[in-house]
PDB file of C-alpha atoms in Angstrom:
ATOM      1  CA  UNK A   1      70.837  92.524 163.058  1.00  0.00           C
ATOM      2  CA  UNK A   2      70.415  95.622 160.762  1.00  0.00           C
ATOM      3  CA  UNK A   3      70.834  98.158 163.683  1.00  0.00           C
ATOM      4  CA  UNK A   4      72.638 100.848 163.223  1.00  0.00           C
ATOM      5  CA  UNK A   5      74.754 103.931 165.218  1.00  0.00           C
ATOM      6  CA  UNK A   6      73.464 107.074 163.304  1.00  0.00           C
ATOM      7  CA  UNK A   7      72.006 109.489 166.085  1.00  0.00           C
ATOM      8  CA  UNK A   8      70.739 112.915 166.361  1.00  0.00           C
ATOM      9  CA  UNK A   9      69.135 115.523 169.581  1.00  0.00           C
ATOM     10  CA  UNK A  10      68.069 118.662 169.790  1.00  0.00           C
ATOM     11  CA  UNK A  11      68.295 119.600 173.639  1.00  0.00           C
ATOM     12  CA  UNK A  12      66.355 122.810 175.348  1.00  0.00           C
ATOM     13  CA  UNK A  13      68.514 124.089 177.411  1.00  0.00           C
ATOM     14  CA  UNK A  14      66.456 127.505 178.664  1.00  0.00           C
ATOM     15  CA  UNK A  15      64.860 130.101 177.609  1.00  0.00           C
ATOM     16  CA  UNK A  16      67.189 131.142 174.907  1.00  0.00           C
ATOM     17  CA  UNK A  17      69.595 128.618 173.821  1.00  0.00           C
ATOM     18  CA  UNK A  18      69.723 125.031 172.743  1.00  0.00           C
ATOM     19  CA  UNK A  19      71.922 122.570 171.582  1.00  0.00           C
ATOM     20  CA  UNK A  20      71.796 119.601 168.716  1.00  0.00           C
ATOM     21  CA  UNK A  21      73.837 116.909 168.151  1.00  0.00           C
ATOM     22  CA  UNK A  22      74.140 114.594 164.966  1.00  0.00           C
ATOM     23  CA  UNK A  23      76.539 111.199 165.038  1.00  0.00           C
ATOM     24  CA  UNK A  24      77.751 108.196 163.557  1.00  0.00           C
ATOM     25  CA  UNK A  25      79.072 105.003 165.365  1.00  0.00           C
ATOM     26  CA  UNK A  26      81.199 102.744 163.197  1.00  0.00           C
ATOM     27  CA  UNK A  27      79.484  99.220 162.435  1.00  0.00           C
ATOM     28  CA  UNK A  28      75.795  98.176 161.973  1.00  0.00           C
ATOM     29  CA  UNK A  29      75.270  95.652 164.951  1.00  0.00           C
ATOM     30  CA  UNK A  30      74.310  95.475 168.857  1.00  0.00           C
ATOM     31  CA  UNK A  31      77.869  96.666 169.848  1.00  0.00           C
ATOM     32  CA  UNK A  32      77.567  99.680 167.444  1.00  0.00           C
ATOM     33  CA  UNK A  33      73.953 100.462 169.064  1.00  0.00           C
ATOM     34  CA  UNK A  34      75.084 100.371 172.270  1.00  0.00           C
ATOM     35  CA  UNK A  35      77.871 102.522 172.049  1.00  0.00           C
ATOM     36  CA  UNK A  36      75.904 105.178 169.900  1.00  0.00           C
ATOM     37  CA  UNK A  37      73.278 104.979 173.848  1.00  0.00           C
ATOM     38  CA  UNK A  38      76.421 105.593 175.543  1.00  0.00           C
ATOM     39  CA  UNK A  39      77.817 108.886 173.407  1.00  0.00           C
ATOM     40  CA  UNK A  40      73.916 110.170 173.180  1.00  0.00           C
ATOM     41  CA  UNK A  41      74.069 110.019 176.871  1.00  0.00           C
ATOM     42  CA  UNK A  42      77.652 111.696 177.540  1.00  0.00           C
ATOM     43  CA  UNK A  43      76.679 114.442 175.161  1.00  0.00           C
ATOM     44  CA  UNK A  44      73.302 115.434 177.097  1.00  0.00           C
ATOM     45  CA  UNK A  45      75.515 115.324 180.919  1.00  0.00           C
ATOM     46  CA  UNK A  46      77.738 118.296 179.132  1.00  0.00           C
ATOM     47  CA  UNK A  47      75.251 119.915 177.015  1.00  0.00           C
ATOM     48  CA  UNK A  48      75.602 123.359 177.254  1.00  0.00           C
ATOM     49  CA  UNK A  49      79.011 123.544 177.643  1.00  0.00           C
ATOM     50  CA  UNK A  50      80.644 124.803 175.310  1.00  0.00           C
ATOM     51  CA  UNK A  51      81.240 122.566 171.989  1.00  0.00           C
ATOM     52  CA  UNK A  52      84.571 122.158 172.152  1.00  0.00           C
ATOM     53  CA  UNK A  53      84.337 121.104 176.020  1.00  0.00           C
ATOM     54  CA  UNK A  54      81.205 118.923 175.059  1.00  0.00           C
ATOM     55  CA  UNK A  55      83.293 116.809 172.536  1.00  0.00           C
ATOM     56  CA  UNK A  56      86.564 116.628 174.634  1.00  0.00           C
ATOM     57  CA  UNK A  57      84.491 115.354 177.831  1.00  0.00           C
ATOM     58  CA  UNK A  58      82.710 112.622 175.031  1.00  0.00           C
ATOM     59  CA  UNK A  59      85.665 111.850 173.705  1.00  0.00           C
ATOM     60  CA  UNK A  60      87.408 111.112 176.953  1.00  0.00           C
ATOM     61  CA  UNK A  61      84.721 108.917 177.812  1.00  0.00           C
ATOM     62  CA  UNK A  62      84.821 106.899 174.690  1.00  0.00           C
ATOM     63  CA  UNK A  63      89.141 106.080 175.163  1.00  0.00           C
ATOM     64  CA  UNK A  64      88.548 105.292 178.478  1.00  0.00           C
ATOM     65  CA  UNK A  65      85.331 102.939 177.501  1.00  0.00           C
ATOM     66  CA  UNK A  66      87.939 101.641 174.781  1.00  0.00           C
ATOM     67  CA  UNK A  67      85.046 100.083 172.781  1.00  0.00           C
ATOM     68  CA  UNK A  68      87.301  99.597 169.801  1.00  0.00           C
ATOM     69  CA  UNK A  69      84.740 101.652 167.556  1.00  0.00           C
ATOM     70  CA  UNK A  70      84.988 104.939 166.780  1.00  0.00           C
ATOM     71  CA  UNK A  71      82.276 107.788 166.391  1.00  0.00           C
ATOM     72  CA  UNK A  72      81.985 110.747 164.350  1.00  0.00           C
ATOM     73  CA  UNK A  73      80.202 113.876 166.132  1.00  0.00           C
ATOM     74  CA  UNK A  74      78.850 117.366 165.427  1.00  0.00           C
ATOM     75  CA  UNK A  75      77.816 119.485 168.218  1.00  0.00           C
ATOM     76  CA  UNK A  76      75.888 122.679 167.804  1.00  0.00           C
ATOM     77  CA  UNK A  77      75.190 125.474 170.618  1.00  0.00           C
ATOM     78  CA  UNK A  78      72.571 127.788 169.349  1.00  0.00           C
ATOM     79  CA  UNK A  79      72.183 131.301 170.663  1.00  0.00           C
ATOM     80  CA  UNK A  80      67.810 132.437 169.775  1.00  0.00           C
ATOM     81  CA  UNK A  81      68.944 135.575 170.906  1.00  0.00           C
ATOM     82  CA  UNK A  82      72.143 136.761 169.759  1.00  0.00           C
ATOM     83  CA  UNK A  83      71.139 134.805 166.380  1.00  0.00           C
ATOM     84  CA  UNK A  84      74.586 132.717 166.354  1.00  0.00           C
ATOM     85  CA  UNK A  85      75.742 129.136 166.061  1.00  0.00           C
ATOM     86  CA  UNK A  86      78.936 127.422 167.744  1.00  0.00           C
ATOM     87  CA  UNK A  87      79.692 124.226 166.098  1.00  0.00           C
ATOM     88  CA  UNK A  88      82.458 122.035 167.106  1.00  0.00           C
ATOM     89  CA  UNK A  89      83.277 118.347 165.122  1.00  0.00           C
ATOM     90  CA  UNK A  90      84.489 115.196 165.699  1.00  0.00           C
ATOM     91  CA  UNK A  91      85.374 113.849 162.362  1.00  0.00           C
ATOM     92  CA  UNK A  92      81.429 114.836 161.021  1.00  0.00           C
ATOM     93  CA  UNK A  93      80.477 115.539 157.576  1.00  0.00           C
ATOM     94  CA  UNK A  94      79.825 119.211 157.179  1.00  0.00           C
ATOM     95  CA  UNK A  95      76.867 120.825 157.890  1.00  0.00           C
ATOM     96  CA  UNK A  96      75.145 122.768 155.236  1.00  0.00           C
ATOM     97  CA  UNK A  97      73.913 126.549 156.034  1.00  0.00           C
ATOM     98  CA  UNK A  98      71.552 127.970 153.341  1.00  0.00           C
ATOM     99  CA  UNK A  99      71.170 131.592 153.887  1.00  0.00           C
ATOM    100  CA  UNK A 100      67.639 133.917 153.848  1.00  0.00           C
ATOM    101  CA  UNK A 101      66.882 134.168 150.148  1.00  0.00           C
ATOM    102  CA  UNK A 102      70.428 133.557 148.789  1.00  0.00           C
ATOM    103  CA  UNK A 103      73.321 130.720 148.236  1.00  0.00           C
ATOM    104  CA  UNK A 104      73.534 127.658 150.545  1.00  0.00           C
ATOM    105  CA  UNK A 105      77.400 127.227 151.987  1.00  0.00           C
ATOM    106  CA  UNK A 106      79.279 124.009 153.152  1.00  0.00           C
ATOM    107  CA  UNK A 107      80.683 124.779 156.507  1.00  0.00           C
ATOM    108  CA  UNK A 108      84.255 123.488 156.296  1.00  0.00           C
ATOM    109  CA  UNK A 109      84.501 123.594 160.139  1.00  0.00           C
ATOM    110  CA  UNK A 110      88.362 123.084 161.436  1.00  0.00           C
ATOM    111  CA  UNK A 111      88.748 119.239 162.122  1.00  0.00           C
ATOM    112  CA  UNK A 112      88.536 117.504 165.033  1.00  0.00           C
ATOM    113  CA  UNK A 113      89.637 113.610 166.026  1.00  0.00           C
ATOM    114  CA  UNK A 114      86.768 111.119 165.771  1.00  0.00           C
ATOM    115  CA  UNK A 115      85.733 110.521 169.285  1.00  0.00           C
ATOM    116  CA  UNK A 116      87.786 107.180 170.882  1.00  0.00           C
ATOM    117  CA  UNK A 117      91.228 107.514 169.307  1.00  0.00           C
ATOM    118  CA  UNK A 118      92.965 110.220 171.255  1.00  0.00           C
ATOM    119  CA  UNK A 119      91.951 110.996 174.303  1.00  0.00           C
ATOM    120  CA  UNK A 120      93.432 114.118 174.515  1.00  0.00           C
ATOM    121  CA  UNK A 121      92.360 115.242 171.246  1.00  0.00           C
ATOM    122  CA  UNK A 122      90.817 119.177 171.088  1.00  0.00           C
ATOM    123  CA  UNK A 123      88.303 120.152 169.042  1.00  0.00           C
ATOM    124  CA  UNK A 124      88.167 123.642 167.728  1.00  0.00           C
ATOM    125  CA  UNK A 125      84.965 125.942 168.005  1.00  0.00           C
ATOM    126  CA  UNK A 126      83.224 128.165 165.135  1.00  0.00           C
ATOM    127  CA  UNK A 127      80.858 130.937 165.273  1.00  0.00           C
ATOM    128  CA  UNK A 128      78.650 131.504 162.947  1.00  0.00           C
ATOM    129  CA  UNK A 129      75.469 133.695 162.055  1.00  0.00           C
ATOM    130  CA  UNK A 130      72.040 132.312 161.618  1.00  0.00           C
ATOM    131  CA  UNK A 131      69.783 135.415 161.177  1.00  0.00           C
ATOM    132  CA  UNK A 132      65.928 134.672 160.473  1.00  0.00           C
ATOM    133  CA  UNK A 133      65.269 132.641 157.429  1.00  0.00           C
ATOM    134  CA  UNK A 134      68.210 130.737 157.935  1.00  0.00           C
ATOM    135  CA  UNK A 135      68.440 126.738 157.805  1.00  0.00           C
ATOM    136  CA  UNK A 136      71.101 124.473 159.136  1.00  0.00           C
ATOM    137  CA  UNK A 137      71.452 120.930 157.648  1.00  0.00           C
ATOM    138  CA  UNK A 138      73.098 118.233 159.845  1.00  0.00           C
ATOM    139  CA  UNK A 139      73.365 114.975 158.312  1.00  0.00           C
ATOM    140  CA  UNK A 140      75.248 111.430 158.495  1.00  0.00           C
ATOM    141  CA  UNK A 141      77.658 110.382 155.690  1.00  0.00           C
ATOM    142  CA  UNK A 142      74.802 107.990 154.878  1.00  0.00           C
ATOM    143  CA  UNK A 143      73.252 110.906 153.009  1.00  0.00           C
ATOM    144  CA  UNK A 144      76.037 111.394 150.582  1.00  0.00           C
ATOM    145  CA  UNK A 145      78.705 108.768 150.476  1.00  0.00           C
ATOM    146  CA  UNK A 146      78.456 106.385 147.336  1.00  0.00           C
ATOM    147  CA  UNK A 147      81.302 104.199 145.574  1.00  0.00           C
ATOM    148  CA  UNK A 148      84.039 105.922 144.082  1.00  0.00           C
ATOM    149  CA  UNK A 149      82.294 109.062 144.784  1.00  0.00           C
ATOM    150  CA  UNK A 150      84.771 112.348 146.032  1.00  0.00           C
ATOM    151  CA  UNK A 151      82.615 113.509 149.659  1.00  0.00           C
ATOM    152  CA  UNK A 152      82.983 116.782 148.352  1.00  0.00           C
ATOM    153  CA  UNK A 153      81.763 116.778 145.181  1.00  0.00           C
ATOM    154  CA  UNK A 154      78.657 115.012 146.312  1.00  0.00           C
ATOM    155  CA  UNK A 155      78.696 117.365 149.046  1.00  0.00           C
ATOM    156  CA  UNK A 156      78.757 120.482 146.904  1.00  0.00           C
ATOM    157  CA  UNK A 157      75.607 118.617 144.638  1.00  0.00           C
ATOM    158  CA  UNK A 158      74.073 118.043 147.760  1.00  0.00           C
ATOM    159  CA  UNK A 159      73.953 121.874 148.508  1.00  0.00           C
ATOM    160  CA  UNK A 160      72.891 122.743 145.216  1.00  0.00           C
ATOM    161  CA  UNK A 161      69.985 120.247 145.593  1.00  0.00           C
ATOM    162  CA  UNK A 162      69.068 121.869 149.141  1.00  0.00           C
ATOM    163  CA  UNK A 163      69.076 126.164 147.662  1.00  0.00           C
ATOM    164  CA  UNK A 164      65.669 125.682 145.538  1.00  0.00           C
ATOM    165  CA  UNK A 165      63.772 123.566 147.957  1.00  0.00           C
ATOM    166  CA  UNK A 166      64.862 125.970 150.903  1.00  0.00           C
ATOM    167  CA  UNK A 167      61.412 127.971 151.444  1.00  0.00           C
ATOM    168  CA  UNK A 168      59.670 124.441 151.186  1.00  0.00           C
ATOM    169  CA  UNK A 169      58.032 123.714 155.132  1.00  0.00           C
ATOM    170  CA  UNK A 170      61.100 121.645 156.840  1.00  0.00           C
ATOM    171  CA  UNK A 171      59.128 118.440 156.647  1.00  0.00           C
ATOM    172  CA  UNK A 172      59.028 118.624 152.770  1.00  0.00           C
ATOM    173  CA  UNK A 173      62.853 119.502 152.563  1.00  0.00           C
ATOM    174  CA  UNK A 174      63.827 116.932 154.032  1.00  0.00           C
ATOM    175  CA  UNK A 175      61.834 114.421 152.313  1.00  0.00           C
ATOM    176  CA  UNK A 176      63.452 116.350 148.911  1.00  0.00           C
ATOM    177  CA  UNK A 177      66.836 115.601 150.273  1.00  0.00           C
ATOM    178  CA  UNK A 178      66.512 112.411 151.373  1.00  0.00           C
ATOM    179  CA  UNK A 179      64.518 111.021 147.533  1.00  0.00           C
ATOM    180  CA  UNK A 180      67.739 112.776 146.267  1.00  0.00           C
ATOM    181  CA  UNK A 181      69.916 110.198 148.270  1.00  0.00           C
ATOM    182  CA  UNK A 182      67.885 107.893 147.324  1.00  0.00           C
ATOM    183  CA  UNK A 183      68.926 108.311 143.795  1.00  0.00           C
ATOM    184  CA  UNK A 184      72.644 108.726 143.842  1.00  0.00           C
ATOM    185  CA  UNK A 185      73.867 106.651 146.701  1.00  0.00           C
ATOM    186  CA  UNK A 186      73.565 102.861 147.442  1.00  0.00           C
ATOM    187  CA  UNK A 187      71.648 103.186 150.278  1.00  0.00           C
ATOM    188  CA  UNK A 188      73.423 100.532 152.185  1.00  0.00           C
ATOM    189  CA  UNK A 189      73.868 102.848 155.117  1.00  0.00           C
ATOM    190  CA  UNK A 190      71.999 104.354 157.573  1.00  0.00           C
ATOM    191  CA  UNK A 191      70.557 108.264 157.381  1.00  0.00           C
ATOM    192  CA  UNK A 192      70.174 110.774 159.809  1.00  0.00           C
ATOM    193  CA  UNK A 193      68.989 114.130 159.252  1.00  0.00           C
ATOM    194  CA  UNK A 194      68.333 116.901 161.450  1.00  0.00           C
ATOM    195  CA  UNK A 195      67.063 120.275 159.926  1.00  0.00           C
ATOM    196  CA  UNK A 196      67.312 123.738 161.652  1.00  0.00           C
ATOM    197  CA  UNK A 197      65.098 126.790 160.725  1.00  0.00           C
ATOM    198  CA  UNK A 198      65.842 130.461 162.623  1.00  0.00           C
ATOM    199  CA  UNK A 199      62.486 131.979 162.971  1.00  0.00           C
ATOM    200  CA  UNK A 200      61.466 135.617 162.856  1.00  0.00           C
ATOM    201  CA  UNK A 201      61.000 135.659 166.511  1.00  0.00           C
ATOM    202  CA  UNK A 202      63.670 134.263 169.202  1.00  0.00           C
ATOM    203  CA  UNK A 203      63.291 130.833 168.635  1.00  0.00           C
ATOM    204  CA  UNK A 204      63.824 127.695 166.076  1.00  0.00           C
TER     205      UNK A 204
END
């Protein structure tokens, strides 16, 4: 049917913190759809846990469910007021940080399982900075995985694409980095996209 298991959420948790969430459920059909519902919804019950807890509770879920798919998963908790990220992943392409008026960095977080195949798999937590002016890119693979294509080298050109259009309102970056997909992968598969700015103020 064309449907697809790409998913992302950004959840309000209170006054000061949130959480997001970008995944990708193996297959493009019903089944795939379904399953992507199911890890949405096991990911909101634990949100604001911490990540590593959110993923192992998901992941639990999923080799119990035994759905015979398997799910990729990045969880973010972000702190407004102490100006931090924790970022946990489940087999997710790495998120891309561009920092105020400088370089933007590949996180190379410390791997974690995809969701469904172990169920007592752990998944290691990161802290990292996001002081005002900051931007956090989480994506699906969709946005740079092409034939015979290393992830990351397109990666890396992916970041380079994202440092000059930084400043751009968050609507027009993304449309930048999704024409750039456009041109360099087949766009057989699905996109998600999910674009983080740390305001001057306590908030995002």
């Amino acid at each position: 049917m064309g449907v697809g298991g790409d998913f992302y959420d950004l959840i309000r948790l209170d006054a000061t913190t949130a959480a997001a969430a970008i995944g990708d459920v193996q297959g493009h059909d019903v089944k795939a759809a379904a399953l992507m519902g199911q890890v949405r919804t096991a990911v909101h019950a634990t949100a604001g846990a911490p990540p590593a807890e959110v993923l192992a509770r998901t992941n639990r879920l999923l080799t119990d469910l035994d759905p015979g798919l398997f799910t990729s998963c990045l969880y973010v908790h972000l702190d407004l007021a102490g100006q931090r990220a924790l970022l946990a992943t489940a087999g997710h392409p790495p998120p891309l940080l561009h920092h105020p008026g400088g370089h933007t960095e590949v996180l190379r977080l410390p791997p974690g399982l995809l969701l469904g195949i172990d169920r007592e798999a752990r998944y290691p937590t990161t802290e990292i900075p996001l002081p005002p002016g900051s931007v956090l890119a989480l994506y699906t693979d969709g946005l740079v995985e092409a034939p015979d294509t290393d992830l990351d080298e397109a990666t890396a050109a992916l970041a380079e694409q994202f440092t000059p259009a930084a400043g751009r309102p968050m609507g027009a970056l993304a449309d930048t980095l999704v024409r750039y997909a456009e041109r360099t992968t087949p766009g057989s598969d699905d996109i998600a996209l999910l674009l983080i700015k740390a305001l001057e103020r306590e908030g995002f």
